[in-house]
Amino acid sequence: MNNIKLQGLDTNGNEKEFSLNDFKGQRVILYFYPKDNTSGCTQEACDFRNNINRLTSYATVIGVSPDSIKSHKSFKEKQSLNFILLSDPEHKLAEKFEVWKEKSMYGRKYMGIERTTFIIDKNGKIEKEWRKVKVKGHVDEVTGYLSTI
């Protein structure tokens, strides 16, 4: 699967080192988002939080952004997030999954995360991906996909 090790917070908010290899044998919903505590990212995280019981019957949910552990802790506590968050400040995992992209806002170009969700199968292979995700309705799309396979 992937042996890149990243610091993260487990479902209970405890700091821990993770590798995607830790999840071999189970299906994973790996979603990349640009930044903690921004409107779209908060909405997406809350949608995953609110649907966690529907989702965990199919897969483990993991959110990834370049934010620090300190930022993740604050985000997790403020929004009562009940899934794993990984900190990828050097974009190692983001680059591996090709979601670290040139973006543009108000004519200014910069590098950032392209909002993307992957379903990784029990063998560590990408089973399904959604690129350039629109937040509204996305978690329902993911749940709908998982419930039909």
Short mmCIF file of N, CA, C and O in Angstrom, two decimals:
data_model
loop_
_atom_site.label_atom_id
_atom_site.label_comp_id
_atom_site.label_asym_id
_atom_site.label_seq_id
_atom_site.Cartn_x
_atom_site.Cartn_y
_atom_site.Cartn_z
N MET A 1 0.85 -1.18 0.00
CA MET A 1 0.00 0.00 0.00
C MET A 1 0.88 1.23 0.00
O MET A 1 1.26 1.73 -1.03
N ASN A 2 1.27 1.66 1.17
CA ASN A 2 2.09 2.86 1.24
C ASN A 2 2.77 2.90 2.60
O ASN A 2 2.11 2.82 3.62
N ASN A 3 4.10 3.01 2.60
CA ASN A 3 4.81 2.98 3.88
C ASN A 3 5.24 4.36 4.36
O ASN A 3 6.05 4.47 5.26
N ILE A 4 4.72 5.43 3.75
CA ILE A 4 5.00 6.78 4.23
C ILE A 4 4.39 6.90 5.64
O ILE A 4 3.23 6.59 5.83
N LYS A 5 5.21 7.33 6.59
CA LYS A 5 4.72 7.48 7.96
C LYS A 5 4.43 8.95 8.23
O LYS A 5 5.25 9.81 7.93
N LEU A 6 3.24 9.22 8.78
CA LEU A 6 2.83 10.58 9.11
C LEU A 6 2.32 10.63 10.53
O LEU A 6 1.73 9.67 11.03
N GLN A 7 2.55 11.77 11.19
CA GLN A 7 1.96 11.99 12.50
C GLN A 7 0.47 12.27 12.30
O GLN A 7 0.06 12.86 11.30
N GLY A 8 -0.31 11.83 13.25
CA GLY A 8 -1.75 12.06 13.14
C GLY A 8 -2.42 11.94 14.49
O GLY A 8 -1.76 11.76 15.51
N LEU A 9 -3.73 12.05 14.44
CA LEU A 9 -4.56 11.89 15.63
C LEU A 9 -5.50 10.73 15.38
O LEU A 9 -6.15 10.67 14.33
N ASP A 10 -5.57 9.81 16.34
CA ASP A 10 -6.48 8.68 16.17
C ASP A 10 -7.92 9.14 16.43
O ASP A 10 -8.17 10.33 16.66
N THR A 11 -8.85 8.22 16.39
CA THR A 11 -10.27 8.60 16.53
C THR A 11 -10.55 9.30 17.86
O THR A 11 -11.46 10.11 17.95
N ASN A 12 -9.75 9.00 18.87
CA ASN A 12 -9.95 9.62 20.19
C ASN A 12 -9.12 10.89 20.39
O ASN A 12 -9.14 11.47 21.47
N GLY A 13 -8.36 11.29 19.38
CA GLY A 13 -7.57 12.51 19.50
C GLY A 13 -6.17 12.31 20.05
O GLY A 13 -5.47 13.28 20.34
N ASN A 14 -5.74 11.05 20.19
CA ASN A 14 -4.39 10.77 20.68
C ASN A 14 -3.39 10.86 19.53
O ASN A 14 -3.65 10.36 18.43
N GLU A 15 -2.24 11.48 19.81
CA GLU A 15 -1.21 11.63 18.79
C GLU A 15 -0.53 10.28 18.55
O GLU A 15 -0.21 9.56 19.49
N LYS A 16 -0.31 9.96 17.28
CA LYS A 16 0.22 8.66 16.92
C LYS A 16 0.82 8.76 15.53
O LYS A 16 0.43 9.61 14.74
N GLU A 17 1.76 7.86 15.23
CA GLU A 17 2.30 7.80 13.87
C GLU A 17 1.52 6.75 13.09
O GLU A 17 1.23 5.67 13.61
N PHE A 18 1.17 7.09 11.86
CA PHE A 18 0.39 6.18 11.02
C PHE A 18 1.09 5.97 9.68
O PHE A 18 1.78 6.86 9.19
N SER A 19 0.83 4.82 9.10
CA SER A 19 1.20 4.51 7.72
C SER A 19 -0.03 3.85 7.13
O SER A 19 -0.77 3.16 7.85
N LEU A 20 -0.28 4.04 5.85
CA LEU A 20 -1.44 3.37 5.26
C LEU A 20 -1.31 1.85 5.34
O LEU A 20 -2.30 1.14 5.34
N ASN A 21 -0.07 1.37 5.46
CA ASN A 21 0.13 -0.08 5.63
C ASN A 21 -0.53 -0.60 6.90
O ASN A 21 -0.88 -1.77 6.99
N ASP A 22 -0.72 0.29 7.89
CA ASP A 22 -1.38 -0.10 9.14
C ASP A 22 -2.81 -0.58 8.89
O ASP A 22 -3.40 -1.24 9.75
N PHE A 23 -3.39 -0.20 7.75
CA PHE A 23 -4.79 -0.47 7.48
C PHE A 23 -5.00 -1.58 6.46
O PHE A 23 -6.12 -1.80 6.00
N LYS A 24 -3.92 -2.27 6.14
CA LYS A 24 -4.03 -3.39 5.18
C LYS A 24 -5.03 -4.40 5.74
O LYS A 24 -5.05 -4.66 6.93
N GLY A 25 -5.86 -4.93 4.86
CA GLY A 25 -6.88 -5.88 5.31
C GLY A 25 -8.21 -5.21 5.58
O GLY A 25 -9.21 -5.87 5.84
N GLN A 26 -8.24 -3.88 5.54
CA GLN A 26 -9.51 -3.16 5.68
C GLN A 26 -9.62 -2.09 4.60
O GLN A 26 -8.62 -1.64 4.07
N ARG A 27 -10.82 -1.76 4.27
CA ARG A 27 -11.05 -0.72 3.26
C ARG A 27 -10.91 0.64 3.95
O ARG A 27 -11.28 0.80 5.10
N VAL A 28 -10.36 1.62 3.20
CA VAL A 28 -10.11 2.95 3.76
C VAL A 28 -10.73 4.02 2.85
O VAL A 28 -10.63 3.94 1.63
N ILE A 29 -11.38 5.00 3.47
CA ILE A 29 -11.80 6.22 2.78
C ILE A 29 -10.74 7.25 3.14
O ILE A 29 -10.64 7.67 4.29
N LEU A 30 -9.90 7.58 2.17
CA LEU A 30 -8.80 8.53 2.39
C LEU A 30 -9.19 9.83 1.69
O LEU A 30 -9.30 9.87 0.47
N TYR A 31 -9.44 10.86 2.49
CA TYR A 31 -9.83 12.11 1.84
C TYR A 31 -8.83 13.22 2.17
O TYR A 31 -8.40 13.38 3.29
N PHE A 32 -8.43 13.91 1.12
CA PHE A 32 -7.48 15.02 1.22
C PHE A 32 -8.27 16.32 1.18
O PHE A 32 -9.16 16.48 0.33
N TYR A 33 -7.94 17.23 2.08
CA TYR A 33 -8.62 18.52 2.12
C TYR A 33 -7.58 19.62 2.35
O TYR A 33 -6.53 19.38 2.94
N PRO A 34 -7.86 20.84 1.86
CA PRO A 34 -6.85 21.91 1.90
C PRO A 34 -6.46 22.44 3.28
O PRO A 34 -5.28 22.59 3.55
N LYS A 35 -7.43 22.74 4.16
CA LYS A 35 -7.05 23.45 5.38
C LYS A 35 -8.09 23.31 6.49
O LYS A 35 -9.28 23.47 6.25
N ASP A 36 -7.59 23.03 7.71
CA ASP A 36 -8.47 22.98 8.89
C ASP A 36 -9.19 24.31 9.09
O ASP A 36 -8.64 25.38 8.80
N ASN A 37 -10.39 24.21 9.63
CA ASN A 37 -11.16 25.39 10.07
C ASN A 37 -11.48 26.40 8.97
O ASN A 37 -11.65 27.58 9.25
N THR A 38 -11.55 25.94 7.72
CA THR A 38 -12.05 26.81 6.66
C THR A 38 -13.46 26.30 6.32
O THR A 38 -13.80 25.15 6.64
N SER A 39 -14.27 27.11 5.71
CA SER A 39 -15.69 26.77 5.57
C SER A 39 -15.93 25.44 4.84
O SER A 39 -16.64 24.57 5.34
N GLY A 40 -15.35 25.27 3.65
CA GLY A 40 -15.58 24.04 2.89
C GLY A 40 -15.03 22.81 3.59
O GLY A 40 -15.68 21.76 3.63
N CYS A 41 -13.84 22.95 4.17
CA CYS A 41 -13.21 21.81 4.84
C CYS A 41 -13.95 21.44 6.12
O CYS A 41 -14.06 20.26 6.46
N THR A 42 -14.46 22.44 6.81
CA THR A 42 -15.24 22.18 8.02
C THR A 42 -16.53 21.46 7.65
O THR A 42 -16.91 20.47 8.28
N GLN A 43 -17.19 21.92 6.60
CA GLN A 43 -18.43 21.28 6.14
C GLN A 43 -18.18 19.83 5.76
O GLN A 43 -18.91 18.93 6.16
N GLU A 44 -17.11 19.59 5.01
CA GLU A 44 -16.78 18.22 4.58
C GLU A 44 -16.49 17.34 5.78
O GLU A 44 -17.01 16.22 5.89
N ALA A 45 -15.67 17.84 6.72
CA ALA A 45 -15.33 17.06 7.92
C ALA A 45 -16.59 16.75 8.74
O ALA A 45 -16.76 15.62 9.22
N CYS A 46 -17.47 17.73 8.88
CA CYS A 46 -18.71 17.52 9.64
C CYS A 46 -19.63 16.53 8.94
O CYS A 46 -20.31 15.74 9.60
N ASP A 47 -19.64 16.54 7.61
CA ASP A 47 -20.43 15.55 6.87
C ASP A 47 -19.90 14.14 7.12
O ASP A 47 -20.68 13.20 7.32
N PHE A 48 -18.56 13.99 7.11
CA PHE A 48 -17.99 12.68 7.44
C PHE A 48 -18.33 12.32 8.88
O PHE A 48 -18.74 11.19 9.16
N ARG A 49 -18.18 13.27 9.79
CA ARG A 49 -18.50 13.02 11.22
C ARG A 49 -19.95 12.57 11.38
O ARG A 49 -20.22 11.59 12.06
N ASN A 50 -20.87 13.29 10.75
CA ASN A 50 -22.29 12.99 10.92
C ASN A 50 -22.71 11.66 10.30
O ASN A 50 -23.74 11.12 10.66
N ASN A 51 -21.92 11.16 9.39
CA ASN A 51 -22.25 9.90 8.71
C ASN A 51 -21.31 8.77 9.09
O ASN A 51 -21.30 7.73 8.43
N ILE A 52 -20.53 8.98 10.14
CA ILE A 52 -19.49 8.01 10.49
C ILE A 52 -20.04 6.60 10.71
O ILE A 52 -19.43 5.62 10.30
N ASN A 53 -21.21 6.48 11.34
CA ASN A 53 -21.76 5.14 11.59
C ASN A 53 -22.12 4.44 10.30
O ASN A 53 -21.91 3.23 10.17
N ARG A 54 -22.64 5.17 9.31
CA ARG A 54 -22.95 4.58 8.00
C ARG A 54 -21.65 4.18 7.31
O ARG A 54 -21.58 3.13 6.68
N LEU A 55 -20.62 5.03 7.42
CA LEU A 55 -19.37 4.80 6.69
C LEU A 55 -18.52 3.69 7.29
O LEU A 55 -17.94 2.89 6.55
N THR A 56 -18.42 3.65 8.62
CA THR A 56 -17.50 2.69 9.24
C THR A 56 -17.98 1.24 9.10
O THR A 56 -17.20 0.33 9.33
N SER A 57 -19.22 1.04 8.69
CA SER A 57 -19.63 -0.34 8.41
C SER A 57 -18.96 -0.82 7.12
O SER A 57 -18.91 -2.01 6.85
N TYR A 58 -18.44 0.11 6.32
CA TYR A 58 -17.76 -0.22 5.07
C TYR A 58 -16.26 0.02 5.12
O TYR A 58 -15.50 -0.68 4.46
N ALA A 59 -15.82 1.07 5.83
CA ALA A 59 -14.41 1.48 5.73
C ALA A 59 -14.00 2.38 6.89
O ALA A 59 -14.84 2.96 7.57
N THR A 60 -12.68 2.52 7.07
CA THR A 60 -12.09 3.45 8.03
C THR A 60 -11.93 4.80 7.35
O THR A 60 -11.43 4.87 6.23
N VAL A 61 -12.36 5.88 8.02
CA VAL A 61 -12.25 7.23 7.45
C VAL A 61 -10.96 7.89 7.94
O VAL A 61 -10.68 7.91 9.14
N ILE A 62 -10.18 8.45 6.99
CA ILE A 62 -8.95 9.16 7.31
C ILE A 62 -8.92 10.46 6.51
O ILE A 62 -9.02 10.45 5.29
N GLY A 63 -8.79 11.58 7.23
CA GLY A 63 -8.65 12.89 6.59
C GLY A 63 -7.19 13.31 6.61
O GLY A 63 -6.48 13.08 7.59
N VAL A 64 -6.73 13.94 5.51
CA VAL A 64 -5.33 14.36 5.40
C VAL A 64 -5.27 15.79 4.90
O VAL A 64 -5.93 16.14 3.93
N SER A 65 -4.46 16.61 5.58
CA SER A 65 -4.18 17.97 5.10
C SER A 65 -2.76 18.33 5.50
O SER A 65 -2.15 17.65 6.32
N PRO A 66 -2.23 19.43 4.95
CA PRO A 66 -0.87 19.86 5.33
C PRO A 66 -0.79 20.51 6.71
O PRO A 66 0.29 20.87 7.15
N ASP A 67 -1.92 20.67 7.39
CA ASP A 67 -1.93 21.35 8.69
C ASP A 67 -1.12 20.60 9.74
O ASP A 67 -0.95 19.39 9.66
N SER A 68 -0.69 21.34 10.75
CA SER A 68 0.09 20.77 11.86
C SER A 68 -0.80 19.94 12.79
O SER A 68 -2.03 20.07 12.76
N ILE A 69 -0.16 19.13 13.62
CA ILE A 69 -0.89 18.36 14.65
C ILE A 69 -1.64 19.33 15.56
O ILE A 69 -2.80 19.08 15.91
N LYS A 70 -1.01 20.43 15.94
CA LYS A 70 -1.65 21.42 16.80
C LYS A 70 -2.95 21.93 16.16
O LYS A 70 -3.99 22.01 16.80
N SER A 71 -2.89 22.25 14.88
CA SER A 71 -4.08 22.70 14.15
C SER A 71 -5.13 21.60 14.10
O SER A 71 -6.32 21.85 14.33
N HIS A 72 -4.70 20.37 13.82
CA HIS A 72 -5.63 19.23 13.78
C HIS A 72 -6.32 19.03 15.13
O HIS A 72 -7.51 18.75 15.18
N LYS A 73 -5.55 19.16 16.22
CA LYS A 73 -6.14 18.98 17.56
C LYS A 73 -7.26 19.97 17.78
O LYS A 73 -8.35 19.62 18.24
N SER A 74 -7.00 21.22 17.46
CA SER A 74 -7.99 22.28 17.62
C SER A 74 -9.22 21.99 16.74
O SER A 74 -10.36 22.09 17.19
N PHE A 75 -9.00 21.62 15.49
CA PHE A 75 -10.07 21.33 14.54
C PHE A 75 -10.90 20.15 15.03
O PHE A 75 -12.14 20.20 15.05
N LYS A 76 -10.22 19.09 15.46
CA LYS A 76 -10.89 17.87 15.92
C LYS A 76 -11.75 18.16 17.14
O LYS A 76 -12.90 17.73 17.20
N GLU A 77 -11.20 18.92 18.09
CA GLU A 77 -11.95 19.24 19.32
C GLU A 77 -13.13 20.17 19.02
O GLU A 77 -14.24 19.93 19.48
N LYS A 78 -12.88 21.21 18.25
CA LYS A 78 -13.91 22.20 17.93
C LYS A 78 -15.09 21.57 17.19
O LYS A 78 -16.24 21.91 17.44
N GLN A 79 -14.81 20.63 16.30
CA GLN A 79 -15.86 20.02 15.48
C GLN A 79 -16.27 18.61 15.94
O GLN A 79 -17.06 17.96 15.28
N SER A 80 -15.71 18.15 17.06
CA SER A 80 -16.00 16.80 17.59
C SER A 80 -15.82 15.73 16.51
O SER A 80 -16.67 14.87 16.31
N LEU A 81 -14.69 15.79 15.81
CA LEU A 81 -14.44 14.84 14.73
C LEU A 81 -14.08 13.47 15.29
O LEU A 81 -13.32 13.36 16.24
N ASN A 82 -14.67 12.44 14.72
CA ASN A 82 -14.59 11.08 15.25
C ASN A 82 -13.89 10.13 14.28
O ASN A 82 -14.25 8.97 14.16
N PHE A 83 -12.88 10.65 13.58
CA PHE A 83 -12.10 9.81 12.67
C PHE A 83 -10.65 10.29 12.70
O PHE A 83 -10.33 11.32 13.29
N ILE A 84 -9.78 9.55 12.05
CA ILE A 84 -8.35 9.82 12.05
C ILE A 84 -8.04 11.04 11.18
O ILE A 84 -8.59 11.18 10.08
N LEU A 85 -7.15 11.91 11.67
CA LEU A 85 -6.64 13.03 10.88
C LEU A 85 -5.12 12.87 10.78
O LEU A 85 -4.46 12.64 11.80
N LEU A 86 -4.58 12.99 9.58
CA LEU A 86 -3.14 12.92 9.38
C LEU A 86 -2.60 14.28 8.98
O LEU A 86 -3.23 15.02 8.23
N SER A 87 -1.41 14.58 9.49
CA SER A 87 -0.71 15.83 9.19
C SER A 87 0.36 15.54 8.13
O SER A 87 1.23 14.70 8.35
N ASP A 88 0.26 16.23 7.00
CA ASP A 88 1.18 15.99 5.87
C ASP A 88 1.83 17.31 5.44
O ASP A 88 1.67 17.75 4.31
N PRO A 89 2.61 17.95 6.36
CA PRO A 89 3.17 19.27 6.06
C PRO A 89 4.19 19.28 4.92
O PRO A 89 4.38 20.30 4.27
N GLU A 90 4.82 18.14 4.67
CA GLU A 90 5.81 18.07 3.59
C GLU A 90 5.18 17.50 2.30
O GLU A 90 5.88 17.24 1.34
N HIS A 91 3.88 17.27 2.34
CA HIS A 91 3.09 16.83 1.17
C HIS A 91 3.52 15.47 0.62
O HIS A 91 3.31 15.18 -0.56
N LYS A 92 4.13 14.65 1.47
CA LYS A 92 4.62 13.34 1.01
C LYS A 92 3.48 12.46 0.48
O LYS A 92 3.56 11.92 -0.62
N LEU A 93 2.43 12.34 1.28
CA LEU A 93 1.30 11.51 0.88
C LEU A 93 0.51 12.20 -0.25
O LEU A 93 0.09 11.55 -1.21
N ALA A 94 0.35 13.51 -0.13
CA ALA A 94 -0.37 14.27 -1.15
C ALA A 94 0.31 14.14 -2.52
O ALA A 94 -0.37 13.99 -3.54
N GLU A 95 1.63 14.17 -2.54
CA GLU A 95 2.34 14.02 -3.81
C GLU A 95 2.22 12.59 -4.34
O GLU A 95 2.05 12.38 -5.53
N LYS A 96 2.30 11.63 -3.44
CA LYS A 96 2.17 10.22 -3.84
C LYS A 96 0.81 9.98 -4.51
O LYS A 96 0.71 9.23 -5.47
N PHE A 97 -0.23 10.62 -3.99
CA PHE A 97 -1.59 10.46 -4.54
C PHE A 97 -1.92 11.52 -5.60
O PHE A 97 -3.06 11.61 -6.05
N GLU A 98 -0.92 12.33 -5.95
CA GLU A 98 -1.05 13.36 -6.99
C GLU A 98 -2.19 14.34 -6.73
O GLU A 98 -2.95 14.69 -7.64
N VAL A 99 -2.29 14.79 -5.47
CA VAL A 99 -3.31 15.80 -5.13
C VAL A 99 -2.67 17.14 -4.74
O VAL A 99 -3.38 18.09 -4.42
N TRP A 100 -1.32 17.20 -4.73
CA TRP A 100 -0.61 18.46 -4.47
C TRP A 100 -0.47 19.14 -5.83
O TRP A 100 0.30 18.71 -6.67
N LYS A 101 -1.26 20.17 -6.06
CA LYS A 101 -1.40 20.76 -7.40
C LYS A 101 -1.23 22.27 -7.38
O LYS A 101 -1.42 22.91 -6.34
N GLU A 102 -0.96 22.81 -8.56
CA GLU A 102 -0.97 24.27 -8.70
C GLU A 102 -2.42 24.72 -8.72
O GLU A 102 -3.25 24.15 -9.45
N LYS A 103 -2.72 25.70 -7.90
CA LYS A 103 -4.08 26.23 -7.81
C LYS A 103 -4.01 27.73 -8.10
O LYS A 103 -2.93 28.31 -8.15
N SER A 104 -5.15 28.33 -8.25
CA SER A 104 -5.20 29.76 -8.54
C SER A 104 -6.36 30.39 -7.79
O SER A 104 -7.47 29.86 -7.78
N MET A 105 -6.08 31.52 -7.14
CA MET A 105 -7.14 32.27 -6.47
C MET A 105 -6.88 33.75 -6.71
O MET A 105 -5.78 34.23 -6.44
N TYR A 106 -7.88 34.42 -7.21
CA TYR A 106 -7.77 35.85 -7.52
C TYR A 106 -6.56 36.13 -8.40
O TYR A 106 -5.84 37.10 -8.23
N GLY A 107 -6.31 35.22 -9.35
CA GLY A 107 -5.21 35.41 -10.30
C GLY A 107 -3.84 35.03 -9.77
O GLY A 107 -2.87 35.01 -10.51
N ARG A 108 -3.76 34.70 -8.48
CA ARG A 108 -2.47 34.33 -7.90
C ARG A 108 -2.34 32.81 -7.92
O ARG A 108 -3.25 32.09 -7.51
N LYS A 109 -1.21 32.34 -8.39
CA LYS A 109 -0.98 30.89 -8.46
C LYS A 109 -0.22 30.44 -7.21
O LYS A 109 0.66 31.15 -6.73
N TYR A 110 -0.57 29.29 -6.70
CA TYR A 110 0.09 28.72 -5.52
C TYR A 110 -0.11 27.21 -5.53
O TYR A 110 -0.94 26.69 -6.26
N MET A 111 0.67 26.51 -4.71
CA MET A 111 0.54 25.06 -4.59
C MET A 111 -0.38 24.74 -3.41
O MET A 111 -0.30 25.40 -2.37
N GLY A 112 -1.23 23.73 -3.60
CA GLY A 112 -2.13 23.35 -2.52
C GLY A 112 -2.78 22.01 -2.81
O GLY A 112 -2.55 21.38 -3.84
N ILE A 113 -3.59 21.57 -1.87
CA ILE A 113 -4.30 20.29 -1.98
C ILE A 113 -5.51 20.45 -2.88
O ILE A 113 -6.32 21.35 -2.68
N GLU A 114 -5.65 19.55 -3.84
CA GLU A 114 -6.88 19.45 -4.62
C GLU A 114 -7.79 18.51 -3.84
O GLU A 114 -7.42 17.35 -3.59
N ARG A 115 -8.95 19.01 -3.44
CA ARG A 115 -9.88 18.21 -2.63
C ARG A 115 -10.22 16.91 -3.38
O ARG A 115 -10.80 16.93 -4.45
N THR A 116 -9.80 15.79 -2.79
CA THR A 116 -9.92 14.48 -3.46
C THR A 116 -10.23 13.41 -2.42
O THR A 116 -9.73 13.47 -1.30
N THR A 117 -11.03 12.43 -2.82
CA THR A 117 -11.32 11.28 -1.95
C THR A 117 -10.99 10.00 -2.70
O THR A 117 -11.32 9.87 -3.88
N PHE A 118 -10.36 9.08 -1.99
CA PHE A 118 -10.03 7.76 -2.54
C PHE A 118 -10.67 6.69 -1.67
O PHE A 118 -10.70 6.82 -0.45
N ILE A 119 -11.12 5.63 -2.31
CA ILE A 119 -11.48 4.40 -1.59
C ILE A 119 -10.31 3.47 -1.89
O ILE A 119 -9.98 3.20 -3.05
N ILE A 120 -9.68 2.99 -0.83
CA ILE A 120 -8.57 2.05 -0.97
C ILE A 120 -9.06 0.69 -0.50
O ILE A 120 -9.63 0.57 0.60
N ASP A 121 -8.88 -0.32 -1.34
CA ASP A 121 -9.40 -1.64 -1.01
C ASP A 121 -8.53 -2.35 0.04
O ASP A 121 -7.49 -1.82 0.46
N LYS A 122 -8.95 -3.53 0.43
CA LYS A 122 -8.28 -4.28 1.50
C LYS A 122 -6.85 -4.68 1.14
O LYS A 122 -6.06 -5.00 2.01
N ASN A 123 -6.53 -4.65 -0.15
CA ASN A 123 -5.18 -5.00 -0.59
C ASN A 123 -4.31 -3.77 -0.80
O ASN A 123 -3.18 -3.88 -1.27
N GLY A 124 -4.84 -2.59 -0.48
CA GLY A 124 -4.05 -1.37 -0.60
C GLY A 124 -4.09 -0.73 -1.98
O GLY A 124 -3.31 0.18 -2.26
N LYS A 125 -4.99 -1.16 -2.82
CA LYS A 125 -5.11 -0.60 -4.19
C LYS A 125 -6.25 0.43 -4.21
O LYS A 125 -7.25 0.26 -3.53
N ILE A 126 -6.06 1.46 -5.05
CA ILE A 126 -7.13 2.45 -5.21
C ILE A 126 -8.28 1.79 -5.96
O ILE A 126 -8.12 1.30 -7.07
N GLU A 127 -9.43 1.79 -5.33
CA GLU A 127 -10.62 1.16 -5.89
C GLU A 127 -11.48 2.20 -6.61
O GLU A 127 -12.08 1.91 -7.63
N LYS A 128 -11.54 3.41 -6.04
CA LYS A 128 -12.39 4.47 -6.60
C LYS A 128 -11.79 5.80 -6.18
O LYS A 128 -11.19 5.92 -5.12
N GLU A 129 -11.94 6.82 -7.04
CA GLU A 129 -11.48 8.15 -6.65
C GLU A 129 -12.43 9.22 -7.15
O GLU A 129 -13.09 9.05 -8.18
N TRP A 130 -12.52 10.26 -6.37
CA TRP A 130 -13.28 11.46 -6.73
C TRP A 130 -12.29 12.62 -6.68
O TRP A 130 -11.73 12.91 -5.63
N ARG A 131 -12.07 13.29 -7.81
CA ARG A 131 -11.15 14.43 -7.87
C ARG A 131 -11.96 15.71 -7.96
O ARG A 131 -13.09 15.70 -8.43
N LYS A 132 -11.33 16.82 -7.53
CA LYS A 132 -11.98 18.14 -7.55
C LYS A 132 -13.37 18.05 -6.92
O LYS A 132 -14.38 18.47 -7.49
N VAL A 133 -13.41 17.48 -5.73
CA VAL A 133 -14.65 17.22 -5.01
C VAL A 133 -15.40 18.52 -4.70
O VAL A 133 -14.81 19.50 -4.26
N LYS A 134 -16.70 18.48 -4.93
CA LYS A 134 -17.60 19.54 -4.46
C LYS A 134 -18.15 19.02 -3.14
O LYS A 134 -18.66 17.89 -3.07
N VAL A 135 -18.05 19.82 -2.08
CA VAL A 135 -18.37 19.36 -0.73
C VAL A 135 -19.83 18.92 -0.60
O VAL A 135 -20.12 17.85 -0.08
N LYS A 136 -20.73 19.73 -1.09
CA LYS A 136 -22.16 19.46 -0.90
C LYS A 136 -22.54 18.13 -1.55
O LYS A 136 -22.34 17.92 -2.74
N GLY A 137 -23.03 17.20 -0.74
CA GLY A 137 -23.49 15.91 -1.23
C GLY A 137 -22.40 14.86 -1.44
O GLY A 137 -22.69 13.72 -1.79
N HIS A 138 -21.13 15.25 -1.19
CA HIS A 138 -20.04 14.31 -1.48
C HIS A 138 -20.08 13.07 -0.58
O HIS A 138 -19.91 11.94 -1.07
N VAL A 139 -20.30 13.24 0.70
CA VAL A 139 -20.29 12.08 1.61
C VAL A 139 -21.43 11.13 1.24
O VAL A 139 -21.27 9.91 1.31
N ASP A 140 -22.55 11.67 0.78
CA ASP A 140 -23.64 10.81 0.31
C ASP A 140 -23.21 10.01 -0.92
O ASP A 140 -23.57 8.84 -1.07
N GLU A 141 -22.43 10.65 -1.81
CA GLU A 141 -21.89 9.95 -2.98
C GLU A 141 -21.01 8.78 -2.55
O GLU A 141 -21.11 7.68 -3.09
N VAL A 142 -20.12 9.05 -1.59
CA VAL A 142 -19.20 8.02 -1.09
C VAL A 142 -20.00 6.88 -0.46
O VAL A 142 -19.76 5.70 -0.77
N THR A 143 -20.96 7.21 0.38
CA THR A 143 -21.79 6.19 1.05
C THR A 143 -22.57 5.40 0.01
O THR A 143 -22.67 4.18 0.09
N GLY A 144 -23.12 6.11 -0.97
CA GLY A 144 -23.89 5.44 -2.03
C GLY A 144 -23.04 4.45 -2.77
O GLY A 144 -23.46 3.31 -3.04
N TYR A 145 -21.82 4.83 -3.11
CA TYR A 145 -20.89 3.94 -3.81
C TYR A 145 -20.60 2.71 -2.95
O TYR A 145 -20.70 1.57 -3.42
N LEU A 146 -20.24 2.93 -1.69
CA LEU A 146 -19.86 1.82 -0.81
C LEU A 146 -21.02 0.86 -0.57
O LEU A 146 -20.82 -0.34 -0.41
N SER A 147 -22.23 1.38 -0.53
CA SER A 147 -23.38 0.53 -0.22
C SER A 147 -23.82 -0.34 -1.41
O SER A 147 -24.64 -1.23 -1.24
N THR A 148 -23.26 -0.06 -2.60
CA THR A 148 -23.67 -0.84 -3.77
C THR A 148 -22.65 -1.92 -4.15
O THR A 148 -22.85 -2.63 -5.12
N ILE A 149 -21.53 -1.98 -3.41
CA ILE A 149 -20.52 -2.99 -3.80
C ILE A 149 -20.44 -4.11 -2.80
O ILE A 149 -20.95 -4.06 -1.73
#
